[in-house]
Structures are given as structure tokens and as C-alpha cells.
CSV table of C-alpha atoms in Angstrom, one decimal:
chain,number,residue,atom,x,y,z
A,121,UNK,CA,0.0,0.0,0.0
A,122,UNK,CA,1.6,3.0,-0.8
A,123,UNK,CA,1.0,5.4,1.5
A,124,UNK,CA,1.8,9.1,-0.9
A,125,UNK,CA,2.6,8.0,-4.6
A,126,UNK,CA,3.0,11.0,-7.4
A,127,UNK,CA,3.8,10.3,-11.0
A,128,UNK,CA,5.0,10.4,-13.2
A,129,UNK,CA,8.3,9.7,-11.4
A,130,UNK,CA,11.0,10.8,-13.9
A,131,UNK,CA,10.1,13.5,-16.6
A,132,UNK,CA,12.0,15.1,-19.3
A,133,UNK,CA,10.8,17.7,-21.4
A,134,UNK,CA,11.7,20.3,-23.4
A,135,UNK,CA,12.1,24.3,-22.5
A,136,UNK,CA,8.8,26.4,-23.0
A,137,UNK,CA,6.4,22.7,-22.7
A,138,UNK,CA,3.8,22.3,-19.8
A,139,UNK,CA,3.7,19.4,-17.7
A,140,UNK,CA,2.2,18.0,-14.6
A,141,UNK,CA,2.7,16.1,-11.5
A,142,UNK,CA,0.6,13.8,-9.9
A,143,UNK,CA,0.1,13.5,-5.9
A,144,UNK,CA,-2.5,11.5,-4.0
A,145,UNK,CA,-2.2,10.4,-0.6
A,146,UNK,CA,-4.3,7.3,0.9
A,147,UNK,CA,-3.1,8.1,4.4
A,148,UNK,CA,-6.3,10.1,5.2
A,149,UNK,CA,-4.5,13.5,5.8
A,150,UNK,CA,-6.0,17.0,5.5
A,151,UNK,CA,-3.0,18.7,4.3
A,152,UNK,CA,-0.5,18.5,1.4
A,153,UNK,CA,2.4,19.7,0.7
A,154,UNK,CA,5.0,20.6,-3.1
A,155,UNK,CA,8.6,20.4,-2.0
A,156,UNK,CA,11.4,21.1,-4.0
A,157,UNK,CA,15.0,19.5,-3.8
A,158,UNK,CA,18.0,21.4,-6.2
A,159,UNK,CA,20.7,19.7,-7.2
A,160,UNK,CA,22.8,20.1,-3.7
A,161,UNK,CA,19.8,18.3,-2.1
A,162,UNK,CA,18.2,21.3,-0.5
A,163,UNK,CA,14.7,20.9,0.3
A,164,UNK,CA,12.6,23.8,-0.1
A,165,UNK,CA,8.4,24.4,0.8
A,166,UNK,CA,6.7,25.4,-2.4
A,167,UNK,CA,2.9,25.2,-1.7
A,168,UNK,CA,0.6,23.8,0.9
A,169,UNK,CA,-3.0,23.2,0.8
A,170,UNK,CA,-5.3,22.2,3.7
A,171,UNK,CA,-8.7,20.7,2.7
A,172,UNK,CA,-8.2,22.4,-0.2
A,173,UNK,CA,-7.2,25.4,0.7
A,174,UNK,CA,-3.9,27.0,-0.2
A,175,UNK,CA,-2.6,27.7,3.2
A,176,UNK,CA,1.6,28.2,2.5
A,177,UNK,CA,2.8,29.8,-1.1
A,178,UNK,CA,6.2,30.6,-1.2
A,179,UNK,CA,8.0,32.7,-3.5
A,180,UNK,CA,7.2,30.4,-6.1
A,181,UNK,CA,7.2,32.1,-10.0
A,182,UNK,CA,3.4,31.8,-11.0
A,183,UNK,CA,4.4,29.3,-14.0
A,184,UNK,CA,3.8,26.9,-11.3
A,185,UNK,CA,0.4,25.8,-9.9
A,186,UNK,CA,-1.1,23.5,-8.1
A,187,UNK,CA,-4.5,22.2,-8.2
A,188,UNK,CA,-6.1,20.3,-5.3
A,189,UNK,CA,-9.5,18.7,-6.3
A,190,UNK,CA,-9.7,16.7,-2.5
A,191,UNK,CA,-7.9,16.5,0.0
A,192,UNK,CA,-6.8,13.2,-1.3
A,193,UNK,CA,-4.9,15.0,-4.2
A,194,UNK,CA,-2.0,18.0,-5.1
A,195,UNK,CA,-1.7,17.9,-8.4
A,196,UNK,CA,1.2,20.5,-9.6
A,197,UNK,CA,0.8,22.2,-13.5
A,198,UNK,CA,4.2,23.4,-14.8
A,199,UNK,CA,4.2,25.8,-17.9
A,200,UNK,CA,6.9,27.6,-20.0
A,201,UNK,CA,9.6,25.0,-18.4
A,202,UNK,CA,12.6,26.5,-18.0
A,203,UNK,CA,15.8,24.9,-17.4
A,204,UNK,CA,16.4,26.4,-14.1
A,205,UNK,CA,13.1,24.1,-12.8
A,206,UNK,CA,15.3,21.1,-13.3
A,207,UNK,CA,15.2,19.2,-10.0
A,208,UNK,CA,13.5,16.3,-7.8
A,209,UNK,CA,9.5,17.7,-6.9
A,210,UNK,CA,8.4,15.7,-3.8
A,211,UNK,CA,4.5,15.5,-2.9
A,212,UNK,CA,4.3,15.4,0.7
A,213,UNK,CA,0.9,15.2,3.3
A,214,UNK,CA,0.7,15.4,7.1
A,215,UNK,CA,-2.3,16.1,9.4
A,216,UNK,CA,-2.6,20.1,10.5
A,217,UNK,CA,-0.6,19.4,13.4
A,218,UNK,CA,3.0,20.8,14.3
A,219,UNK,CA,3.7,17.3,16.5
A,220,UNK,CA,3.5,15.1,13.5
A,221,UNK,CA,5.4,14.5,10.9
A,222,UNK,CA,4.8,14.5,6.8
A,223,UNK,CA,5.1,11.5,4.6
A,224,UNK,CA,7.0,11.7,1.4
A,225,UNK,CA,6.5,10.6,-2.0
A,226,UNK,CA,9.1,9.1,-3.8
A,227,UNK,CA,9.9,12.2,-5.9
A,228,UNK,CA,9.7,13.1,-9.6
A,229,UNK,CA,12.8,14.2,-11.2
A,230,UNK,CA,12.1,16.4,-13.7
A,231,UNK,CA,14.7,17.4,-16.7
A,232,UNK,CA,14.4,20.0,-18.8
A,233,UNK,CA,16.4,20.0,-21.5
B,232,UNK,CA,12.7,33.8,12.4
B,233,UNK,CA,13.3,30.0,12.0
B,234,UNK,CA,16.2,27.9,10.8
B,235,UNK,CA,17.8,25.0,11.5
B,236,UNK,CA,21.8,24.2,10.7
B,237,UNK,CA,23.4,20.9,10.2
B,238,UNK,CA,27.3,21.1,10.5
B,239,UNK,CA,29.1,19.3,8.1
B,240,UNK,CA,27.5,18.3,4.6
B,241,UNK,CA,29.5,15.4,4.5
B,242,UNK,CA,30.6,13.1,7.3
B,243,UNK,CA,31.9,9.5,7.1
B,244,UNK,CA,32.5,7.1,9.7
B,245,UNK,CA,34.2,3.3,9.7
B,246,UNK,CA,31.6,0.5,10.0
B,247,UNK,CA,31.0,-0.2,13.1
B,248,UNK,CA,31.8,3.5,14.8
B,249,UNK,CA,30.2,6.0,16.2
B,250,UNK,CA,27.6,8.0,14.5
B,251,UNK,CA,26.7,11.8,15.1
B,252,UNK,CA,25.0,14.3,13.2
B,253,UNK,CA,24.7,17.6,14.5
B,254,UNK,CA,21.7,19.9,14.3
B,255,UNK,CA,21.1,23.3,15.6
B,256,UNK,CA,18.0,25.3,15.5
B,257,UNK,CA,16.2,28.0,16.0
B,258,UNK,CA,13.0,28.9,16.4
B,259,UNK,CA,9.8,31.3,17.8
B,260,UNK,CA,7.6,29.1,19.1
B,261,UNK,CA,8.2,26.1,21.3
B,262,UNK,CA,10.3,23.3,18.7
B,263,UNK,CA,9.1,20.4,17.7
B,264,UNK,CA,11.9,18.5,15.5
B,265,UNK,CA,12.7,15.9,13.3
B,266,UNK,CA,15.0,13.4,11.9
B,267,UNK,CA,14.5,11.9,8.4
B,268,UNK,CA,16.9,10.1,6.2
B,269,UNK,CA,17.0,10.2,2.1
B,270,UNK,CA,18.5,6.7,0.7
B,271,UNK,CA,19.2,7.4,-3.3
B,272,UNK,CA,16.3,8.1,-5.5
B,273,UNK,CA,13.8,7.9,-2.4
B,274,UNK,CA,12.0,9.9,-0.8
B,275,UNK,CA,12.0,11.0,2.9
B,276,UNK,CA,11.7,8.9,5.3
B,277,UNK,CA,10.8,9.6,9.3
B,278,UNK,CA,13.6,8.3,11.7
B,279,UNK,CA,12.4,10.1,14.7
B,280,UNK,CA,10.7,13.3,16.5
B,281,UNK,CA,11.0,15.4,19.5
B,282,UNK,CA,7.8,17.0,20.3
B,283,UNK,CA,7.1,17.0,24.3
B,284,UNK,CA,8.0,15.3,26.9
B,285,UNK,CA,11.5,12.7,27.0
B,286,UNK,CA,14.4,14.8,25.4
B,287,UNK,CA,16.1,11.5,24.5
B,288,UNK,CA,14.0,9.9,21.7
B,289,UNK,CA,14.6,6.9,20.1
B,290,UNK,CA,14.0,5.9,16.3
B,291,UNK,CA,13.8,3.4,13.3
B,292,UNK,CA,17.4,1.0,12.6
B,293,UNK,CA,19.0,2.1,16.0
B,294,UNK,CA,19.1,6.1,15.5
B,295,UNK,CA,18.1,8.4,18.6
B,296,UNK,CA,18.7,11.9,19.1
B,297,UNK,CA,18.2,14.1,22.3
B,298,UNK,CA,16.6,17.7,22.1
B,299,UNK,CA,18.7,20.2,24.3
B,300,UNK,CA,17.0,23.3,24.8
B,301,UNK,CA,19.7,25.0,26.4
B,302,UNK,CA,22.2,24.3,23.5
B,303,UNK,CA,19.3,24.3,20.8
B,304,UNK,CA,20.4,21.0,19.6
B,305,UNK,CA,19.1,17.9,18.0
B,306,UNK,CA,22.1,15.8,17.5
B,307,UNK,CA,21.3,12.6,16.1
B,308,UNK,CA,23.6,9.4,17.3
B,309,UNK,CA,24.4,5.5,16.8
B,310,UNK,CA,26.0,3.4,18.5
B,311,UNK,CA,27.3,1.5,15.3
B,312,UNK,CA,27.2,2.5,11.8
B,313,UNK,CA,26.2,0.1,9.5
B,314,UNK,CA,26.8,0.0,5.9
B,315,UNK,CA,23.1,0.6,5.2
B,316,UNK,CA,22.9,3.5,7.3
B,317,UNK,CA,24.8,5.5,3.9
B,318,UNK,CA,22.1,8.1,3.1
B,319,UNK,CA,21.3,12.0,3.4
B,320,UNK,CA,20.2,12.9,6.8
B,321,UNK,CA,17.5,15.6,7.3
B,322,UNK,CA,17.0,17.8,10.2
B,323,UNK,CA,14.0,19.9,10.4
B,324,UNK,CA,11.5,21.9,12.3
B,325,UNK,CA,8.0,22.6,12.1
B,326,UNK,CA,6.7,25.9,12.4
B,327,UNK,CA,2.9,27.6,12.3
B,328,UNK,CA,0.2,25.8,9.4
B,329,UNK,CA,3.1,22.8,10.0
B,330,UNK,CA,5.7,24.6,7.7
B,331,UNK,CA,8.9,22.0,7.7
B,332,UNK,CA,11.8,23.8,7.7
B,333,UNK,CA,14.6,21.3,6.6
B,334,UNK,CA,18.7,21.8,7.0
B,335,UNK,CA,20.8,21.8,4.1
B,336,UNK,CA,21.3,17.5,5.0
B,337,UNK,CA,24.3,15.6,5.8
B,338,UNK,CA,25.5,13.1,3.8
B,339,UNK,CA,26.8,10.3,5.4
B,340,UNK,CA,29.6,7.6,4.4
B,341,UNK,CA,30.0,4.3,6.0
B,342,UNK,CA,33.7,2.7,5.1
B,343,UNK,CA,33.5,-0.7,5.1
């Protein structure tokens, strides 16, 4: 059973396409979460949504949006890629608590060439 | 403001030695903190978490860390490394709307 899965898991594209990610979480949690990881492994917040809600936006360039039709699901749209947005994109979920902890997808490294 | 530092990107240790990974943080509201490890092309995984009450907490494949709020330090330790303990370790702390603030990781060598 897996627990937060997100596809597809590896994507390369070219500059200027749009692309998605898929997130959904089976884990019953009311919040998601769009990390992203550079290539020195840094791991950075880049949305959160709570039942829906957007509830964290970080300085994130509007090319990027995320779409959350349940709280089951984060679904991330890319468009005009850019090689710079290279990296690993990691679907997350948690409950609204500060005591406990998120679970992580298995990432989707994305490649633009 | 909140932050957290790991010292040392990389550390490596013999099999069978000591392990410590260091972890400082700061933070404005009472911390609650956490350990996870990254083993290549994976995602995050949970070793362990401070939140209230013990300060020494123990986790998954032998790892435990002690919160120090004097120091403001979350060291994470191991008796014994084991060559399967070679990953990217993770501190981080949660803030307000459970914002994760993660360290920059430390990546950790186990020679055999």
C-alpha cells in the first residue's frame, strides 16, 4: 500500500512545454504539501493546501500551480519550463498538526532540456 | 525567524563507529523536531521526533537523538554504523500551518 505515490516519477521535457505532476495520498491527511529538492539536495516548501485550501505559497514564479480537487490529491501544473526548474518535486501530506510528521513521495525528477 | 543548521555536509564514519550528526535550530515558538533520512532516489523517510515530553527519543534502525533546549540542539547518534545506514540525513522543524523547515542534509559515508 503506498501510503503518498505521485507520477509520473521521472520527466523530461523540453524548455517552454507544460507538464504535470501527480500527488494522492491514501493516508487520510487533510493537508499536502509541493517540496522542491536542487541539485545540492536542498529541500525547499513550495505550496501547501489544507482541505483544499492553499494555506503556504512561497515565493514560487506563477508558471507553477497547483490544483487540489480533495484533499486526497496535489496535483502540480508546470508551464513555459525552464531549465532552471530542473530538480527532484516531492509530494508530501501530514495532518494540521506541528507534533506530527509529513510522509514523502518518492519524488519526480524532472529534466528540462 | 526559524532555521535550522546541520554542521558538516559530509561526514563518514568506519563501520561499526560512532555516528553523530549535529543539528542546531532556532525557532519562535516552542520546537518540535525531526530526523528523516533520504536513501538514493527515495523519498524522505521519518527516523524520529522530539515533540514533548523525553528529550532523548529513540528511532527506526537504532538512531536516537536528544533535544537540548539549552544548546538548541538535536544531534542525532548510533551506536554503530552500518553500511546501510549511507544516506542524506534531514534535520528539520515545524513551524505555524506545519511549515517544515529542513537543513541543508548531511551526507553520510559508512567505510566498510
Amino acid at each position: 500500500d503506498t501510503a503518498v505515490s505521485q507520477t509520473p516519477k521521472y520527466l523530461v521535457t523540453q524548455m517552454g512545454n507544460d507538464k504535470s505532476i501527480k500527488c494522492e495520498q491514501n493516508l487520510g491527511h487533510d493537508t499536502m504539501y509541493w517540496y522542491k529538492q536542487d541539485s545540492k539536495k536542498f529541500l525547499k516548501i513550495m505550496f501547501s493546501y489544507n482541505n483544499k485550501e492553499l494555506i503556504i505559497n512561497e515565493t514560487v514564479p506563477n508558471r507553477f500551480s497547483p490544483k487540489s480537487p480533495d484533499k486526497a490529491h496535489l496535483n502540480l501544473h508546470i508551464n513555459s519550463l525552464e531549465l532552471g526548474d530542473s530538480a527532484v518535486y516531492f509530494c508530501a501530506s501530514s495532518h494540521l498538526d506541528r507534533r506530527t510528521e509529513a510522509f514523502f513521495g518518492q519524488g519526480t525528477r524532472l529534466t528540462v532540456v | 525567524a526559524q532555521s535550522v543548521t546541520q554542521l558538516g555536509s559530509h561526514v563518514s564514519v568506519s563501520e561499526g563507529a560512532l555516528v553523530l550528526l549535529r543539528c542546531n535550530y532556532s525557532s519562535s515558538v516552542p520546537p518540535y523536531l525531526f530526523w528523516y533520512v533520504q536513501y538514493p532516489n527515495q523519498g524522505l523517510q521519518l527516523l524520529l521526533k522530539y515533540t514533548t515530553g523525553a528529550t532523548l527519543v529513540k528511532g527506526i534502525n537504532g538512531f536516537e537523538a536528544e533535544f537540548k533546549k539549552s544548546e538548541t540542539s538535536f544531534h542525532l547518534t548510533k551506536p554503530s554504523a552500518h553500511m546501510s545506514d549511507a544516506a542524506e540525513y534531514f534535520c528539520a522543524v515545524s513551524e505555524e500551518r506545519n511549515q517544515f523547515y529542513f537543513g541543508t542534509g548531511t551526507s553520510l559515508t559508512v567505510i566498510p
